[in-house]
Amino acid sequence: MATRRTVRDFSSEPVDYALIEQAIRTAATAPSGANQQPWHFVVVADPAIKRQIREAAEAEEKENYEHRFPAEWLAALAPFGTDENKPFLETAPYLIVVFAINHALTPEGEKVKHYYVQESVGIATGFLLAALHLAGLATLTHTPSPMGFLTKILHRPANERPFLLIPVGYPAPDAQVPDLTKKPLSEILTHL
């Protein structure tokens, strides 16, 4: 897992859909509050839908970079060279959109509260990223904000909220990844 890196430059090389399906099957084994499994995964391969997602994401990101992001956040992002342009949303063979289901609906339309939704979906997403990495695929955890456009474009119900947008594929041969270091164990672990 130490070799996993975020990739923004994807190859157009096709990816076997069975790898994506197996990674999602793995994600679905994650623990969740009261075993309610409050997640839904939408896999997008259709170029026209990926184009719609890119256009909507770039519009939100343009607003973010120009007006919403505080100076400190822009300074933190500067070393990565990111901006509102998100070509990876079209070049990656697949986009996986993770939705959090805030509540279920009975057949009669009554709400059934879900518990620990954020934590549960976060754990499932971690499983998903690990499974994709172990399958030899590269990913990017993308959170254009706000993400409501994903609900609309992907025709998801009102009780689902976009949690994360994950482009998936093989890295481009010339993909640039930051040379990052992680905190040493001594800084993140306390053993009592």
mmCIF file of C-alpha atoms in Angstrom:
data_model
loop_
_atom_site.group_PDB
_atom_site.id
_atom_site.type_symbol
_atom_site.label_atom_id
_atom_site.label_comp_id
_atom_site.label_asym_id
_atom_site.label_seq_id
_atom_site.Cartn_x
_atom_site.Cartn_y
_atom_site.Cartn_z
ATOM 1 C CA MET A 1 0.000 0.000 0.000
ATOM 2 C CA ALA A 2 2.968 2.301 0.513
ATOM 3 C CA THR A 3 3.369 2.473 -3.279
ATOM 4 C CA ARG A 4 -0.159 3.860 -3.843
ATOM 5 C CA ARG A 5 -0.101 7.350 -5.317
ATOM 6 C CA THR A 6 -2.730 9.700 -6.618
ATOM 7 C CA VAL A 7 -2.618 9.992 -10.407
ATOM 8 C CA ARG A 8 -4.031 12.839 -12.497
ATOM 9 C CA ASP A 9 -2.695 11.592 -15.858
ATOM 10 C CA PHE A 10 -4.453 8.451 -17.048
ATOM 11 C CA SER A 11 -3.703 6.186 -19.983
ATOM 12 C CA SER A 12 -6.459 5.463 -22.496
ATOM 13 C CA GLU A 13 -5.585 1.759 -22.125
ATOM 14 C CA PRO A 14 -8.816 -0.180 -21.507
ATOM 15 C CA VAL A 15 -9.450 -1.643 -18.065
ATOM 16 C CA ASP A 16 -11.283 -4.933 -17.644
ATOM 17 C CA TYR A 17 -14.627 -4.083 -16.028
ATOM 18 C CA ALA A 18 -14.351 -7.256 -13.936
ATOM 19 C CA LEU A 19 -11.554 -5.539 -11.951
ATOM 20 C CA ILE A 20 -13.871 -2.629 -11.144
ATOM 21 C CA GLU A 21 -16.711 -4.914 -10.182
ATOM 22 C CA GLN A 22 -14.457 -7.010 -7.939
ATOM 23 C CA ALA A 23 -13.115 -3.894 -6.196
ATOM 24 C CA ILE A 24 -16.669 -2.721 -5.491
ATOM 25 C CA ARG A 25 -17.572 -6.194 -4.252
ATOM 26 C CA THR A 26 -14.624 -5.840 -1.853
ATOM 27 C CA ALA A 27 -15.760 -2.366 -0.749
ATOM 28 C CA ALA A 28 -19.183 -3.779 0.046
ATOM 29 C CA THR A 29 -17.629 -6.068 2.669
ATOM 30 C CA ALA A 30 -16.760 -3.058 4.843
ATOM 31 C CA PRO A 31 -18.286 -2.786 8.294
ATOM 32 C CA SER A 32 -21.117 -0.298 8.712
ATOM 33 C CA GLY A 33 -23.301 1.071 11.485
ATOM 34 C CA ALA A 34 -25.998 -1.526 12.280
ATOM 35 C CA ASN A 35 -24.927 -3.300 9.045
ATOM 36 C CA GLN A 36 -27.073 -0.834 7.075
ATOM 37 C CA GLN A 37 -24.467 -0.587 4.296
ATOM 38 C CA PRO A 38 -25.350 3.046 3.483
ATOM 39 C CA TRP A 39 -23.486 3.265 0.190
ATOM 40 C CA HIS A 40 -24.109 3.072 -3.502
ATOM 41 C CA PHE A 41 -21.482 2.988 -6.260
ATOM 42 C CA VAL A 42 -22.095 4.322 -9.763
ATOM 43 C CA VAL A 43 -19.540 3.333 -12.412
ATOM 44 C CA VAL A 44 -19.402 5.659 -15.396
ATOM 45 C CA ALA A 45 -17.732 4.593 -18.647
ATOM 46 C CA ASP A 46 -19.978 6.427 -21.127
ATOM 47 C CA PRO A 47 -17.938 9.256 -22.713
ATOM 48 C CA ALA A 48 -20.962 11.572 -22.963
ATOM 49 C CA ILE A 49 -21.729 11.235 -19.246
ATOM 50 C CA LYS A 50 -18.056 11.664 -18.342
ATOM 51 C CA ARG A 51 -18.085 14.866 -20.427
ATOM 52 C CA GLN A 52 -21.132 16.180 -18.534
ATOM 53 C CA ILE A 53 -19.447 15.397 -15.222
ATOM 54 C CA ARG A 54 -16.253 17.131 -16.306
ATOM 55 C CA GLU A 55 -18.076 20.266 -17.440
ATOM 56 C CA ALA A 56 -20.080 20.491 -14.212
ATOM 57 C CA ALA A 57 -17.053 19.759 -12.012
ATOM 58 C CA GLU A 58 -14.913 22.338 -13.797
ATOM 59 C CA ALA A 59 -17.619 24.976 -13.396
ATOM 60 C CA GLU A 60 -17.725 24.364 -9.625
ATOM 61 C CA GLU A 61 -13.948 24.197 -9.387
ATOM 62 C CA LYS A 62 -13.537 27.456 -11.312
ATOM 63 C CA GLU A 63 -15.796 29.120 -8.754
ATOM 64 C CA ASN A 64 -13.812 27.487 -5.954
ATOM 65 C CA TYR A 65 -10.394 28.566 -7.199
ATOM 66 C CA GLU A 66 -11.517 32.085 -8.066
ATOM 67 C CA HIS A 67 -13.880 32.876 -5.186
ATOM 68 C CA ARG A 68 -14.531 30.198 -2.562
ATOM 69 C CA PHE A 69 -11.161 28.760 -1.532
ATOM 70 C CA PRO A 70 -9.354 30.658 1.222
ATOM 71 C CA ALA A 71 -5.783 31.766 0.562
ATOM 72 C CA GLU A 72 -4.401 29.147 2.965
ATOM 73 C CA TRP A 73 -6.042 26.306 1.003
ATOM 74 C CA LEU A 74 -4.789 27.681 -2.301
ATOM 75 C CA ALA A 75 -1.279 27.860 -0.812
ATOM 76 C CA ALA A 76 -1.549 24.237 0.382
ATOM 77 C CA LEU A 77 -2.612 23.133 -3.117
ATOM 78 C CA ALA A 78 0.058 25.144 -4.966
ATOM 79 C CA PRO A 79 2.811 22.465 -4.845
ATOM 80 C CA PHE A 80 0.477 20.045 -6.652
ATOM 81 C CA GLY A 81 -0.247 22.400 -9.549
ATOM 82 C CA THR A 82 -3.993 21.798 -9.457
ATOM 83 C CA ASP A 83 -6.540 24.183 -10.905
ATOM 84 C CA GLU A 84 -10.092 24.066 -12.243
ATOM 85 C CA ASN A 85 -9.101 22.009 -15.316
ATOM 86 C CA LYS A 86 -9.937 18.335 -14.789
ATOM 87 C CA PRO A 87 -9.169 16.408 -18.023
ATOM 88 C CA PHE A 88 -8.772 13.186 -16.023
ATOM 89 C CA LEU A 89 -12.557 13.103 -15.677
ATOM 90 C CA GLU A 90 -12.675 12.188 -19.363
ATOM 91 C CA THR A 91 -9.389 10.382 -19.928
ATOM 92 C CA ALA A 92 -9.751 7.852 -17.101
ATOM 93 C CA PRO A 93 -11.547 4.776 -18.454
ATOM 94 C CA TYR A 94 -13.913 4.734 -15.479
ATOM 95 C CA LEU A 95 -15.298 7.147 -12.941
ATOM 96 C CA ILE A 96 -16.618 5.601 -9.753
ATOM 97 C CA VAL A 97 -18.968 7.878 -7.875
ATOM 98 C CA VAL A 98 -19.508 6.868 -4.265
ATOM 99 C CA PHE A 99 -22.830 7.926 -2.778
ATOM 100 C CA ALA A 100 -23.741 7.991 0.904
ATOM 101 C CA ILE A 101 -27.300 6.934 1.653
ATOM 102 C CA ASN A 102 -28.516 9.085 4.523
ATOM 103 C CA HIS A 103 -31.682 7.077 5.010
ATOM 104 C CA ALA A 104 -33.460 4.155 3.400
ATOM 105 C CA LEU A 105 -37.055 4.209 2.260
ATOM 106 C CA THR A 106 -39.583 1.504 3.047
ATOM 107 C CA PRO A 107 -41.850 0.295 0.206
ATOM 108 C CA GLU A 108 -44.459 2.648 1.696
ATOM 109 C CA GLY A 109 -42.059 5.590 1.366
ATOM 110 C CA GLU A 110 -41.244 5.994 5.068
ATOM 111 C CA LYS A 111 -37.718 7.017 6.077
ATOM 112 C CA VAL A 112 -35.464 4.563 7.897
ATOM 113 C CA LYS A 113 -32.577 6.423 9.554
ATOM 114 C CA HIS A 114 -29.066 5.204 8.844
ATOM 115 C CA TYR A 115 -26.437 5.468 11.546
ATOM 116 C CA TYR A 116 -22.748 6.329 11.205
ATOM 117 C CA VAL A 117 -23.146 7.022 7.504
ATOM 118 C CA GLN A 118 -19.971 9.117 7.046
ATOM 119 C CA GLU A 119 -17.817 6.639 8.947
ATOM 120 C CA SER A 120 -19.291 3.622 7.167
ATOM 121 C CA VAL A 121 -18.952 5.093 3.679
ATOM 122 C CA GLY A 122 -15.429 6.282 4.507
ATOM 123 C CA ILE A 123 -14.399 2.763 5.500
ATOM 124 C CA ALA A 124 -15.981 1.254 2.374
ATOM 125 C CA THR A 125 -14.183 3.838 0.245
ATOM 126 C CA GLY A 126 -10.877 2.906 1.889
ATOM 127 C CA PHE A 127 -11.543 -0.746 1.055
ATOM 128 C CA LEU A 128 -12.348 0.295 -2.529
ATOM 129 C CA LEU A 129 -9.149 2.303 -2.975
ATOM 130 C CA ALA A 130 -7.048 -0.529 -1.545
ATOM 131 C CA ALA A 131 -8.733 -3.103 -3.794
ATOM 132 C CA LEU A 132 -8.240 -0.954 -6.895
ATOM 133 C CA HIS A 133 -4.576 -0.422 -6.020
ATOM 134 C CA LEU A 134 -4.015 -4.128 -5.422
ATOM 135 C CA ALA A 135 -5.613 -4.792 -8.826
ATOM 136 C CA GLY A 136 -2.856 -2.650 -10.371
ATOM 137 C CA LEU A 137 -5.051 0.369 -11.066
ATOM 138 C CA ALA A 138 -4.408 4.021 -10.355
ATOM 139 C CA THR A 139 -6.940 6.317 -8.720
ATOM 140 C CA LEU A 140 -7.609 9.904 -7.803
ATOM 141 C CA THR A 141 -9.824 10.916 -4.904
ATOM 142 C CA HIS A 142 -11.650 13.927 -6.285
ATOM 143 C CA THR A 143 -14.091 16.056 -4.320
ATOM 144 C CA PRO A 144 -15.382 18.937 -6.422
ATOM 145 C CA SER A 145 -17.480 21.000 -4.070
ATOM 146 C CA PRO A 146 -20.399 21.200 -4.041
ATOM 147 C CA MET A 147 -21.070 17.843 -5.709
ATOM 148 C CA GLY A 148 -24.845 17.979 -6.114
ATOM 149 C CA PHE A 149 -24.459 17.956 -9.896
ATOM 150 C CA LEU A 150 -23.509 14.266 -9.644
ATOM 151 C CA THR A 151 -26.906 13.409 -8.160
ATOM 152 C CA LYS A 152 -28.608 15.125 -11.074
ATOM 153 C CA ILE A 153 -26.402 13.821 -13.897
ATOM 154 C CA LEU A 154 -26.478 10.251 -12.567
ATOM 155 C CA HIS A 155 -30.196 10.324 -11.724
ATOM 156 C CA ARG A 156 -29.731 9.302 -8.094
ATOM 157 C CA PRO A 157 -32.536 9.589 -5.536
ATOM 158 C CA ALA A 158 -32.761 12.477 -3.059
ATOM 159 C CA ASN A 159 -31.743 10.309 -0.100
ATOM 160 C CA GLU A 160 -28.280 9.767 -1.613
ATOM 161 C CA ARG A 161 -25.491 12.329 -1.380
ATOM 162 C CA PRO A 162 -22.271 12.278 -3.437
ATOM 163 C CA PHE A 163 -19.363 11.333 -1.183
ATOM 164 C CA LEU A 164 -16.405 10.957 -3.565
ATOM 165 C CA LEU A 165 -15.605 10.903 -7.279
ATOM 166 C CA ILE A 166 -12.840 8.436 -8.177
ATOM 167 C CA PRO A 167 -11.293 8.365 -11.663
ATOM 168 C CA VAL A 168 -9.790 4.898 -12.226
ATOM 169 C CA GLY A 169 -7.446 3.475 -14.836
ATOM 170 C CA TYR A 170 -3.824 2.830 -15.628
ATOM 171 C CA PRO A 171 -1.417 5.736 -15.257
ATOM 172 C CA ALA A 172 -0.232 7.426 -18.430
ATOM 173 C CA PRO A 173 3.392 6.532 -19.265
ATOM 174 C CA ASP A 174 4.428 10.112 -18.495
ATOM 175 C CA ALA A 175 2.205 10.533 -15.433
ATOM 176 C CA GLN A 176 3.666 12.895 -12.871
ATOM 177 C CA VAL A 177 3.138 11.993 -9.238
ATOM 178 C CA PRO A 178 4.314 14.137 -6.341
ATOM 179 C CA ASP A 179 7.304 12.908 -4.356
ATOM 180 C CA LEU A 180 5.508 12.751 -1.033
ATOM 181 C CA THR A 181 6.642 11.561 2.321
ATOM 182 C CA LYS A 182 4.330 10.274 4.996
ATOM 183 C CA LYS A 183 4.651 11.074 8.667
ATOM 184 C CA PRO A 184 6.833 8.584 10.543
ATOM 185 C CA LEU A 185 5.132 6.052 12.755
ATOM 186 C CA SER A 186 6.475 7.843 15.836
ATOM 187 C CA GLU A 187 4.284 10.852 14.974
ATOM 188 C CA ILE A 188 1.074 8.967 14.338
ATOM 189 C CA LEU A 189 1.188 6.102 16.836
ATOM 190 C CA THR A 190 0.883 6.121 20.606
ATOM 191 C CA HIS A 191 1.309 2.770 22.314
ATOM 192 C CA LEU A 192 0.197 2.662 25.923
#
